[in-house]
CSV table of C-alpha atoms and ligand atoms in Angstrom, one decimal:
chain,number,residue,atom,x,y,z
A,3,MET,CA,0.0,0.0,0.0
A,4,LYS,CA,1.0,3.6,-0.4
A,5,LEU,CA,1.7,5.1,3.0
A,6,ALA,CA,2.9,8.5,4.4
A,7,ILE,CA,4.4,9.0,7.8
A,8,ILE,CA,4.3,12.6,9.1
A,9,GLY,CA,7.0,13.0,11.7
A,10,THR,CA,10.3,11.1,11.1
A,11,GLY,CA,11.5,10.7,14.7
A,12,TYR,CA,12.0,7.6,16.9
A,13,VAL,CA,8.5,6.3,16.0
A,14,GLY,CA,8.0,7.7,12.5
A,15,LEU,CA,11.4,6.6,11.1
A,16,VAL,CA,11.3,3.1,12.5
A,17,THR,CA,7.6,2.5,11.6
A,18,GLY,CA,8.1,3.8,8.1
A,19,THR,CA,11.1,1.7,7.6
A,20,CYS,CA,9.5,-1.5,8.9
A,21,PHE,CA,6.4,-0.8,6.7
A,22,ALA,CA,8.7,-0.5,3.7
A,23,GLU,CA,10.5,-3.7,4.7
A,24,VAL,CA,7.3,-5.7,4.4
A,25,GLY,CA,6.6,-4.3,1.0
A,26,HIS,CA,4.6,-1.1,1.4
A,27,ASP,CA,5.6,2.1,-0.5
A,28,VAL,CA,6.5,4.6,2.2
A,29,ILE,CA,7.2,8.3,2.2
A,30,CYS,CA,8.4,9.8,5.4
A,31,VAL,CA,7.8,13.5,6.0
A,32,ASP,CA,9.5,15.8,8.5
A,33,ASN,CA,9.4,19.6,8.9
A,34,ASP,CA,13.0,19.5,10.1
A,35,ALA,CA,14.7,20.2,6.8
A,36,ALA,CA,18.2,19.3,8.1
A,37,LYS,CA,16.9,15.9,9.2
A,38,VAL,CA,15.3,15.2,5.9
A,39,LYS,CA,18.5,16.3,4.1
A,40,MET,CA,20.5,13.9,6.3
A,41,LEU,CA,18.2,11.0,5.6
A,42,GLN,CA,18.1,11.7,1.8
A,43,ALA,CA,21.9,11.6,1.9
A,44,GLY,CA,21.9,8.2,3.6
A,45,GLY,CA,22.5,9.4,7.2
A,46,ILE,CA,20.4,8.3,10.2
A,47,PRO,CA,19.6,10.9,12.9
A,48,ILE,CA,19.0,8.5,15.7
A,49,TYR,CA,20.7,5.3,17.1
A,50,GLU,CA,18.5,2.3,17.0
A,51,PRO,CA,19.8,-1.3,16.6
A,52,LYS,CA,19.4,-2.7,13.0
A,53,LEU,CA,17.8,0.6,11.8
A,54,GLN,CA,20.6,1.9,9.5
A,55,GLU,CA,20.8,-1.3,7.5
A,56,LEU,CA,17.1,-1.5,7.0
A,57,VAL,CA,16.8,2.1,6.0
A,58,GLN,CA,19.6,1.8,3.4
A,59,LYS,CA,18.2,-1.4,2.0
A,60,ASN,CA,14.6,-0.1,1.6
A,61,VAL,CA,15.8,3.2,0.1
A,62,ALA,CA,18.0,1.3,-2.4
A,63,GLU,CA,15.1,-1.0,-3.3
A,64,GLY,CA,12.9,2.1,-3.9
A,65,ARG,CA,10.2,1.6,-1.2
A,66,LEU,CA,11.3,4.3,1.2
A,67,SER,CA,11.8,8.0,0.6
A,68,PHE,CA,12.0,11.2,2.5
A,69,THR,CA,10.5,14.7,2.0
A,70,SER,CA,9.9,17.9,4.0
A,71,SER,CA,6.6,18.5,2.2
A,72,THR,CA,3.4,17.2,3.9
A,73,ALA,CA,1.5,18.0,0.7
A,74,GLU,CA,3.8,15.6,-1.3
A,75,GLY,CA,3.3,12.9,1.4
A,76,VAL,CA,-0.5,13.3,1.3
A,77,GLU,CA,-0.6,13.3,-2.5
A,78,LYS,CA,1.5,10.2,-2.9
A,79,SER,CA,-0.3,8.0,-0.3
A,80,ASP,CA,-3.7,6.4,0.6
A,81,VAL,CA,-3.0,6.1,4.3
A,82,ILE,CA,-1.3,8.9,6.3
A,83,PHE,CA,0.2,8.2,9.8
A,84,ILE,CA,0.8,11.0,12.2
A,85,ALA,CA,3.9,10.4,14.4
A,86,VAL,CA,4.7,13.9,15.7
A,87,PRO,CA,5.6,14.8,19.3
A,88,THR,CA,3.0,15.2,22.0
A,89,PRO,CA,5.1,16.8,24.7
A,90,PRO,CA,4.0,17.6,28.2
A,91,GLN,CA,2.9,21.1,29.3
A,92,PRO,CA,3.9,22.5,32.7
A,93,ASP,CA,0.6,21.4,34.3
A,94,GLY,CA,1.0,17.8,33.0
A,95,SER,CA,-1.5,18.0,30.2
A,96,VAL,CA,-0.5,17.3,26.6
A,97,ASP,CA,0.6,19.9,24.1
A,98,LEU,CA,-1.5,18.9,21.1
A,99,SER,CA,-0.4,21.8,18.9
A,100,PHE,CA,1.8,19.5,16.7
A,101,ILE,CA,-1.1,17.2,16.0
A,102,GLU,CA,-3.4,20.1,15.2
A,103,ARG,CA,-0.9,21.6,12.9
A,104,VAL,CA,-0.4,18.3,11.0
A,105,ALA,CA,-4.2,17.7,10.8
A,106,ARG,CA,-4.6,21.2,9.1
A,107,ASP,CA,-1.7,20.5,6.8
A,108,ILE,CA,-3.1,17.1,5.8
A,109,ALA,CA,-6.6,18.6,5.3
A,110,GLY,CA,-5.2,21.3,3.1
A,111,ALA,CA,-3.6,18.8,0.8
A,112,MET,CA,-6.4,16.2,0.5
A,113,THR,CA,-8.0,15.9,-2.9
A,114,GLY,CA,-9.6,12.4,-2.5
A,115,TYR,CA,-10.5,9.8,0.2
A,116,LYS,CA,-7.7,9.3,2.7
A,117,ILE,CA,-7.3,7.4,5.9
A,118,VAL,CA,-5.6,9.5,8.6
A,119,VAL,CA,-4.1,7.4,11.3
A,120,ASP,CA,-2.9,8.8,14.6
A,121,LYS,CA,0.2,6.9,15.9
A,122,SER,CA,1.3,9.6,18.4
A,123,THR,CA,0.3,9.0,22.0
A,124,VAL,CA,-2.7,11.3,22.6
A,125,PRO,CA,-5.4,11.9,25.3
A,126,VAL,CA,-8.6,10.1,24.8
A,127,LYS,CA,-11.0,12.0,22.5
A,128,THR,CA,-8.1,13.5,20.4
A,129,GLY,CA,-9.4,11.5,17.4
A,130,GLU,CA,-12.6,13.4,17.4
A,131,ARG,CA,-10.7,16.7,17.4
A,132,VAL,CA,-8.5,15.6,14.5
A,133,SER,CA,-11.7,14.6,12.6
A,134,GLU,CA,-13.3,18.0,13.2
A,135,THR,CA,-10.1,19.9,12.2
A,136,ILE,CA,-9.7,18.0,9.0
A,137,LYS,CA,-13.4,18.6,8.1
A,138,ARG,CA,-13.0,22.3,8.9
A,139,TYR,CA,-9.8,22.8,6.9
A,140,CYS,CA,-10.4,20.5,3.9
A,141,LYS,CA,-11.3,22.8,1.1
A,142,ALA,CA,-11.9,19.9,-1.3
A,143,LYS,CA,-14.6,18.5,1.0
A,144,VAL,CA,-13.5,15.0,0.3
A,145,GLU,CA,-14.3,11.9,2.5
A,146,PHE,CA,-11.8,10.6,5.0
A,147,ASP,CA,-11.6,8.4,8.0
A,148,VAL,CA,-9.6,9.0,11.2
A,149,VAL,CA,-8.1,5.9,12.9
A,150,SER,CA,-6.2,5.5,16.2
A,151,ASN,CA,-3.3,3.2,16.0
A,152,PRO,CA,-1.1,3.6,19.1
A,153,GLU,CA,2.5,2.5,19.0
A,154,PHE,CA,4.0,0.3,21.7
A,155,LEU,CA,7.7,0.1,20.5
A,156,ARG,CA,10.5,0.2,23.0
A,157,GLU,CA,13.4,2.4,22.1
A,158,GLY,CA,16.5,0.2,21.8
A,159,PHE,CA,14.4,-2.7,20.5
A,160,ALA,CA,12.2,-0.7,18.1
A,161,VAL,CA,12.9,-2.6,14.9
A,162,ASP,CA,12.2,-6.0,16.6
A,163,ASP,CA,9.1,-4.7,18.3
A,164,LEU,CA,7.7,-3.3,15.1
A,165,MET,CA,8.5,-6.4,13.0
A,166,LYS,CA,7.1,-8.7,15.7
A,167,PRO,CA,4.5,-6.7,17.7
A,168,ASP,CA,2.7,-8.3,20.6
A,169,ARG,CA,-0.5,-6.8,19.3
A,170,VAL,CA,-1.8,-4.2,16.9
A,171,VAL,CA,-4.5,-1.9,18.2
A,172,ILE,CA,-6.8,-0.2,15.6
A,173,GLY,CA,-9.4,2.2,16.8
A,174,VAL,CA,-12.1,3.1,14.3
A,175,ARG,CA,-15.5,4.9,14.0
A,176,SER,CA,-16.7,3.0,11.0
A,177,GLN,CA,-15.8,-0.3,9.2
A,178,ARG,CA,-14.6,1.5,6.1
A,179,PRO,CA,-10.9,1.9,7.0
A,180,VAL,CA,-10.6,-1.6,8.6
A,181,ALA,CA,-9.7,-3.6,5.5
A,182,ALA,CA,-6.9,-1.2,4.6
A,183,MET,CA,-5.5,-1.2,8.1
A,184,LYS,CA,-5.6,-5.0,8.3
A,185,GLU,CA,-3.8,-5.2,4.9
A,186,ILE,CA,-1.1,-2.8,6.2
A,187,TYR,CA,-0.5,-5.0,9.3
A,188,SER,CA,-1.1,-8.5,7.9
A,189,PRO,CA,2.6,-9.1,7.0
A,190,PHE,CA,3.5,-8.7,10.7
A,191,LYS,CA,1.4,-11.7,11.7
A,192,ALA,CA,0.4,-10.2,15.1
A,193,PRO,CA,-3.0,-10.3,16.8
A,194,ILE,CA,-5.1,-7.3,15.6
A,195,ILE,CA,-7.6,-5.8,18.0
A,196,ILE,CA,-10.3,-3.6,16.5
A,197,THR,CA,-11.8,-1.1,19.0
A,198,ASP,CA,-13.6,2.2,19.0
A,199,ILE,CA,-11.3,5.2,18.8
A,200,ALA,CA,-11.5,6.3,22.5
A,201,SER,CA,-10.6,2.8,23.7
A,202,ALA,CA,-7.6,2.6,21.4
A,203,GLU,CA,-6.4,6.0,22.7
A,204,LEU,CA,-6.9,4.8,26.3
A,205,ILE,CA,-5.1,1.5,25.7
A,206,LYS,CA,-1.8,3.3,25.2
A,207,HIS,CA,-2.0,5.5,28.3
A,208,ALA,CA,-3.3,2.6,30.4
A,209,ALA,CA,-0.5,0.3,29.2
A,210,ASN,CA,2.4,2.8,29.8
A,211,SER,CA,1.0,3.8,33.2
A,212,PHE,CA,0.8,0.1,34.2
A,213,LEU,CA,4.4,-0.5,33.2
A,214,ALA,CA,5.5,2.6,35.2
A,215,LEU,CA,3.4,1.3,38.1
A,216,LYS,CA,5.2,-2.0,37.9
A,217,ILE,CA,8.6,-0.2,38.1
A,218,SER,CA,7.5,1.9,41.1
A,219,TYR,CA,6.1,-1.2,42.8
A,220,ILE,CA,9.4,-3.0,42.7
A,221,ASN,CA,11.2,0.2,43.7
A,222,ALA,CA,8.9,0.5,46.8
A,223,ILE,CA,9.7,-3.2,47.5
A,224,SER,CA,13.4,-2.3,47.3
A,225,ILE,CA,13.0,0.1,50.2
A,226,VAL,CA,11.4,-2.6,52.3
A,227,CYS,CA,14.2,-5.0,51.3
A,228,GLU,CA,16.9,-2.5,52.3
A,229,ALA,CA,15.1,-1.9,55.7
A,230,SER,CA,14.7,-5.7,56.3
A,231,GLY,CA,17.9,-7.1,55.0
A,232,ALA,CA,16.2,-8.9,52.1
A,233,ASN,CA,17.4,-8.9,48.5
A,234,VAL,CA,15.1,-7.2,45.9
A,235,GLU,CA,16.5,-9.3,43.0
A,236,GLN,CA,15.5,-12.5,44.7
A,237,VAL,CA,12.1,-11.1,45.6
A,238,ALA,CA,11.6,-10.0,42.0
A,239,GLU,CA,12.6,-13.5,40.8
A,240,GLY,CA,10.2,-15.1,43.2
A,241,ILE,CA,7.2,-13.0,42.3
A,242,GLY,CA,8.1,-12.7,38.6
A,243,LEU,CA,8.0,-16.4,37.9
A,244,ASP,CA,4.3,-16.2,38.7
A,245,GLU,CA,2.8,-16.1,35.2
A,246,ARG,CA,0.1,-13.7,36.4
A,247,ILE,CA,2.8,-11.2,37.3
A,248,GLY,CA,5.8,-11.8,35.0
A,249,ARG,CA,9.5,-10.9,35.7
A,250,ARG,CA,9.8,-8.0,33.2
A,251,PHE,CA,9.7,-4.4,34.5
A,252,LEU,CA,10.5,-5.7,38.0
A,253,ASN,CA,14.1,-4.2,38.1
A,254,ALA,CA,14.7,-1.9,41.0
A,255,GLY,CA,16.9,1.1,40.3
A,256,ILE,CA,17.0,4.8,40.1
A,257,GLY,CA,13.5,5.0,38.6
A,258,PHE,CA,12.0,5.4,35.1
A,259,GLY,CA,12.5,8.3,32.7
A,260,GLY,CA,12.6,8.8,29.0
A,261,SER,CA,10.3,10.7,26.6
A,262,CYS,CA,7.3,8.4,27.3
A,263,PHE,CA,6.6,7.1,30.8
A,264,PRO,CA,6.8,10.4,32.8
A,265,LYS,CA,4.8,12.4,30.2
A,266,ASP,CA,2.2,9.6,29.6
A,267,LEU,CA,1.7,9.2,33.3
A,268,SER,CA,1.2,12.8,34.0
A,269,ALA,CA,-1.1,13.1,30.9
A,270,PHE,CA,-3.2,10.2,32.1
A,271,ILE,CA,-3.5,11.7,35.6
A,272,LYS,CA,-4.6,15.0,34.0
A,273,ILE,CA,-7.0,13.5,31.5
A,274,SER,CA,-8.6,11.5,34.4
A,275,GLU,CA,-8.9,14.6,36.5
A,276,GLN,CA,-10.6,16.5,33.6
A,277,ILE,CA,-13.2,13.8,33.2
A,278,GLY,CA,-13.8,13.6,37.0
A,279,TYR,CA,-11.5,10.9,38.4
A,280,ASP,CA,-8.8,11.6,40.8
A,281,PHE,CA,-6.2,8.9,39.8
A,282,ARG,CA,-4.3,8.8,43.1
A,283,LEU,CA,-2.8,5.4,42.4
A,284,LEU,CA,-0.8,6.9,39.5
A,285,GLN,CA,0.1,10.0,41.6
A,286,GLU,CA,1.7,7.6,44.0
A,287,VAL,CA,3.6,6.0,41.1
A,288,GLN,CA,5.1,9.4,40.3
A,289,ARG,CA,5.9,10.1,44.0
A,290,ILE,CA,7.7,6.7,44.4
A,291,ASN,CA,9.7,7.4,41.2
A,292,ALA,CA,10.9,10.8,42.4
A,293,GLN,CA,11.7,9.4,45.9
A,294,GLN,CA,13.8,6.6,44.4
A,295,MET,CA,16.2,9.2,42.9
A,296,ASP,CA,16.3,11.2,46.1
A,297,ARG,CA,17.2,8.1,48.0
A,298,PHE,CA,20.0,7.2,45.6
A,299,VAL,CA,21.5,10.7,45.8
A,300,LYS,CA,21.3,10.5,49.6
A,301,LYS,CA,23.2,7.1,49.5
A,302,ILE,CA,26.0,8.9,47.6
A,303,THR,CA,26.1,11.9,49.9
A,304,ASP,CA,25.8,9.7,53.1
A,305,THR,CA,28.9,7.8,51.9
A,306,LEU,CA,31.1,10.5,50.4
A,307,TRP,CA,29.8,13.2,52.9
A,308,VAL,CA,30.8,16.4,51.0
A,309,LEU,CA,30.8,16.3,47.2
A,310,ARG,CA,32.4,19.7,46.7
A,311,ASP,CA,35.9,19.2,45.2
A,312,LYS,CA,35.2,15.5,44.6
A,313,THR,CA,35.2,13.8,41.2
A,314,ILE,CA,32.7,11.2,40.4
A,315,GLY,CA,32.8,8.9,37.4
A,316,VAL,CA,29.3,8.2,35.8
A,317,LEU,CA,28.6,5.3,33.5
A,318,GLY,CA,25.5,5.9,31.5
A,319,LEU,CA,23.6,8.9,30.2
A,320,ALA,CA,20.9,7.5,28.0
A,321,PHE,CA,17.5,7.0,29.7
A,322,LYS,CA,18.0,3.2,29.3
A,323,GLN,CA,20.3,0.8,27.4
A,324,ASN,CA,20.5,0.4,23.6
A,325,THR,CA,19.5,4.0,22.8
A,326,ASP,CA,21.0,7.4,22.3
A,327,ASP,CA,17.9,9.1,23.7
A,328,VAL,CA,18.5,11.3,26.7
A,329,ARG,CA,15.1,13.0,26.9
A,330,MET,CA,14.1,13.0,30.6
A,331,SER,CA,16.9,10.6,31.4
A,332,PRO,CA,17.3,9.7,35.1
A,333,ALA,CA,21.0,9.5,34.4
A,334,ILE,CA,21.2,13.1,33.3
A,335,ASP,CA,19.0,14.2,36.3
A,336,LEU,CA,21.4,12.3,38.6
A,337,CYS,CA,24.5,13.9,37.0
A,338,GLN,CA,22.9,17.4,37.4
A,339,ARG,CA,22.2,16.8,41.0
A,340,LEU,CA,25.7,15.7,41.7
A,341,GLN,CA,27.0,18.8,39.9
A,342,LYS,CA,24.7,20.9,42.0
A,343,GLU,CA,26.3,19.4,45.1
A,344,GLY,CA,29.7,20.6,43.8
A,345,ALA,CA,31.0,17.3,42.3
A,346,ALA,CA,33.1,17.3,39.1
A,347,LEU,CA,32.0,14.6,36.7
A,348,ARG,CA,33.7,12.2,34.3
A,349,VAL,CA,31.0,10.6,32.2
A,350,HIS,CA,30.7,7.9,29.5
A,351,ASP,CA,27.8,6.4,27.5
A,352,PRO,CA,28.3,4.0,24.6
A,353,LYS,CA,25.8,5.9,22.3
A,354,ALA,CA,24.3,9.0,24.0
A,355,MET,CA,27.3,11.3,24.6
A,356,ASP,CA,26.6,13.6,21.6
A,357,LYS,CA,23.0,14.0,22.6
A,358,ALA,CA,23.9,14.5,26.2
A,359,LYS,CA,26.4,17.3,25.7
A,360,PRO,CA,23.9,20.2,25.2
A,361,LEU,CA,22.0,19.0,28.4
A,362,LEU,CA,24.9,18.2,30.6
A,363,LYS,CA,27.5,20.9,30.5
A,364,GLY,CA,30.7,21.1,32.5
A,365,ALA,CA,31.3,17.3,32.6
A,366,THR,CA,34.3,15.6,31.1
A,367,TYR,CA,33.2,13.2,28.4
A,368,VAL,CA,35.4,10.1,28.3
A,369,ASP,CA,35.4,7.8,25.2
A,370,ASP,CA,36.6,4.7,27.0
A,371,MET,CA,34.4,3.3,29.8
A,372,ASN,CA,37.5,1.8,31.5
A,373,ALA,CA,39.1,5.3,31.7
A,374,VAL,CA,36.2,6.9,33.5
A,375,ALA,CA,37.4,6.1,37.0
A,376,GLU,CA,40.8,7.8,36.5
A,377,GLY,CA,41.2,10.4,39.3
A,378,CYS,CA,37.7,9.8,40.7
A,379,ASP,CA,36.5,9.4,44.3
A,380,ALA,CA,33.7,7.0,43.3
A,381,ILE,CA,32.0,5.5,40.3
A,382,VAL,CA,28.2,5.5,39.6
A,383,ILE,CA,26.3,3.3,37.3
A,384,ALA,CA,23.3,5.2,36.0
A,385,THR,CA,22.1,3.3,32.9
A,386,GLU,CA,21.8,-0.5,32.5
A,387,TRP,CA,24.0,-0.9,29.4
A,388,GLU,CA,25.0,-4.6,29.2
A,389,GLU,CA,28.6,-3.7,28.4
A,390,PHE,CA,29.1,-2.0,31.7
A,391,LYS,CA,29.0,-5.5,33.3
A,392,SER,CA,32.4,-6.1,31.6
A,393,LEU,CA,34.0,-3.0,33.2
A,394,ASP,CA,37.6,-3.7,34.1
A,395,LEU,CA,37.1,-3.7,37.8
A,396,ASP,CA,40.8,-4.1,38.7
A,397,ARG,CA,41.7,-1.1,36.6
A,398,ALA,CA,38.9,1.0,38.1
A,399,GLN,CA,39.9,-0.1,41.6
A,400,LYS,CA,43.5,1.1,40.9
A,401,SER,CA,42.3,4.4,39.3
A,402,LEU,CA,40.0,5.4,42.2
A,403,SER,CA,41.2,7.1,45.3
A,404,HIS,CA,39.2,4.5,47.2
A,405,PRO,CA,37.1,1.7,45.5
A,406,ILE,CA,33.6,3.0,45.9
A,407,MET,CA,30.7,2.1,43.5
A,408,PHE,CA,27.1,3.3,43.6
A,409,ASP,CA,25.3,0.9,41.3
A,410,GLY,CA,21.9,2.5,40.4
A,411,ARG,CA,21.0,-0.5,38.1
A,412,ASN,CA,22.1,-3.5,40.1
A,413,LEU,CA,24.6,-4.7,37.4
A,414,PHE,CA,27.1,-6.3,39.8
A,415,ASP,CA,26.9,-8.9,42.5
A,416,PRO,CA,27.2,-7.4,46.0
A,417,ALA,CA,29.0,-10.4,47.5
A,418,GLU,CA,31.5,-10.5,44.6
A,419,MET,CA,32.2,-6.8,44.8
A,420,GLU,CA,32.7,-7.0,48.6
A,421,LYS,CA,35.2,-9.9,48.1
A,422,ARG,CA,37.1,-7.7,45.6
A,423,GLY,CA,37.4,-5.0,48.3
A,424,TRP,CA,34.8,-2.5,47.0
A,425,VAL,CA,32.5,-0.4,49.0
A,426,TYR,CA,29.5,-1.3,46.9
A,427,LYS,CA,26.0,0.2,47.2
A,428,SER,CA,23.2,-0.8,45.0
A,429,VAL,CA,19.4,-0.7,45.2
A,430,GLY,CA,17.4,-2.9,47.5
A,431,ARG,CA,20.1,-5.4,48.2
B,654,NAD,P1,10.4,12.5,18.0
B,654,NAD,O1,10.6,13.9,18.6
B,654,NAD,O2,11.6,11.6,17.9
B,654,NAD,O3,9.9,12.7,16.5
B,654,NAD,C1,8.9,13.5,16.0
B,654,NAD,C2,9.3,14.1,14.7
B,654,NAD,O4,8.2,14.9,14.2
B,654,NAD,C3,10.5,15.1,14.7
B,654,NAD,O5,11.4,14.6,13.8
B,654,NAD,C4,9.9,16.4,14.3
B,654,NAD,O6,10.8,17.2,13.6
B,654,NAD,C5,8.7,16.0,13.5
B,654,NAD,N1,7.6,17.0,13.4
B,654,NAD,C6,7.1,17.9,14.3
B,654,NAD,N2,6.2,18.6,13.8
B,654,NAD,C7,6.0,18.3,12.5
B,654,NAD,C8,5.2,18.7,11.5
B,654,NAD,N3,4.3,19.7,11.7
B,654,NAD,N4,5.3,18.1,10.3
B,654,NAD,C9,6.2,17.2,10.1
B,654,NAD,N5,7.0,16.7,11.0
B,654,NAD,C10,6.9,17.2,12.3
B,654,NAD,O7,9.2,11.9,18.7
B,654,NAD,P2,8.9,10.3,18.9
B,654,NAD,O8,9.7,9.8,20.1
B,654,NAD,O9,9.0,9.6,17.6
B,654,NAD,O10,7.4,10.4,19.4
B,654,NAD,C11,6.3,10.6,18.5
B,654,NAD,C12,5.0,10.3,19.2
B,654,NAD,O11,5.0,8.8,19.4
B,654,NAD,C13,4.8,10.9,20.6
B,654,NAD,O12,3.4,11.1,20.7
B,654,NAD,C14,5.3,9.8,21.5
B,654,NAD,O13,4.6,9.9,22.8
B,654,NAD,C15,4.8,8.5,20.8
B,654,NAD,N6,5.5,7.3,21.1
B,654,NAD,C16,6.9,7.4,21.3
B,654,NAD,C17,7.6,6.2,21.6
B,654,NAD,C18,9.1,6.2,21.8
B,654,NAD,O14,9.6,5.3,22.4
B,654,NAD,N7,9.8,7.3,21.4
B,654,NAD,C19,6.9,5.0,21.7
B,654,NAD,C20,5.5,5.0,21.4
B,654,NAD,C21,4.9,6.1,21.2
């Protein structure tokens, strides 16, 4: 099928590429001219495993192209996906101006029946607004359908998640767009759930809030573990093997961040408030998440006492492993707090250093993770990159003034670290 994706970011670029990979003709649109130029020249603006090869292959085979013109995207396609940002506003509600802008642009370019699919994460009832906007701004007065098709990809695993989704949710108001939507997704061989638009919109917020809740739950358990001498890893293993619960998202640490969970959670709380429900359960999830970072910073200051004139090595800047995304990263938040306390920082991340530099100023960026500890008073693990587990501990031990590690992601074994002579503080163990 002929598809356009408006917004070529983490979601739009990966979705468009995977649609092309299964045989659709895809045109990706972005209003960031520099990004489009880079993509047209064969560059990739984000790091996502397997993405570069897939983009190059599909461009070479003529199924994937890039433009900065929404009109061109609309003209050349039957189904138009919206994948633009839906950032938070200071009160927690969602800034829908990007969606509204794109709805007007699409409307202005439509000359025949189109299916307009919202893939951005939006508050319930946004589909209705998009529909009204298109109707209002479409001079050609052609027919169209609006569909809600939330995206569940995880950054760092986005290609795998899109090629093999757990489920595809398609929210519609009439049956007309259903066949085309099923045709788009049939190559992915995933269960397809057809719902009304409001339910599809709610599924996304409800799913992300539940995952955030699971993280805060295990983080709360980690506090009880610390106070009682239990080990949160063992507890997570013990409850996670129950199929009704599951082990994933039960990793205690310094809390969740990123461009989705914090904003989707506050958006869901705000939406609920607007429709008359005080979602206190989710407010508590937020509170536990904030408290988890406070507790970790306190662990550092309790041990090192004064941070002024001390140097701390930090491993990890991305909000989680396998990505270069630093938006709302707990690692960056942690670094900024340490800087505020007066510490100098030596930092390393396998992929996120370029994107971190504008956010985290005044730190020394170190290319080799094994060189981070040089001249430091302590080392901190802030992101769960798998490769940090192979840190040269002997070298780090010699480089540090005293071997102290604060492991915010529980990557090392406490007994083993103690045996090696480290002062080792992790979370919930
Ligand atoms: P992003 O910032 O990486 O990408 C958005 C892109 O849209 C940018 O390249 C921007 O230049 C472009 N854009 C903005 N306005 C435009 C316009 N008027 N016309 C054309 N292009 C425009 O954002 P993202 O992370 O891909 O997220 C997009 C949406 O998907 C959000 O609603 C987000 O909540 C949701 N989502 C994100 C993820 C994720 O893991 N990143 C997962 C699921 C859902």
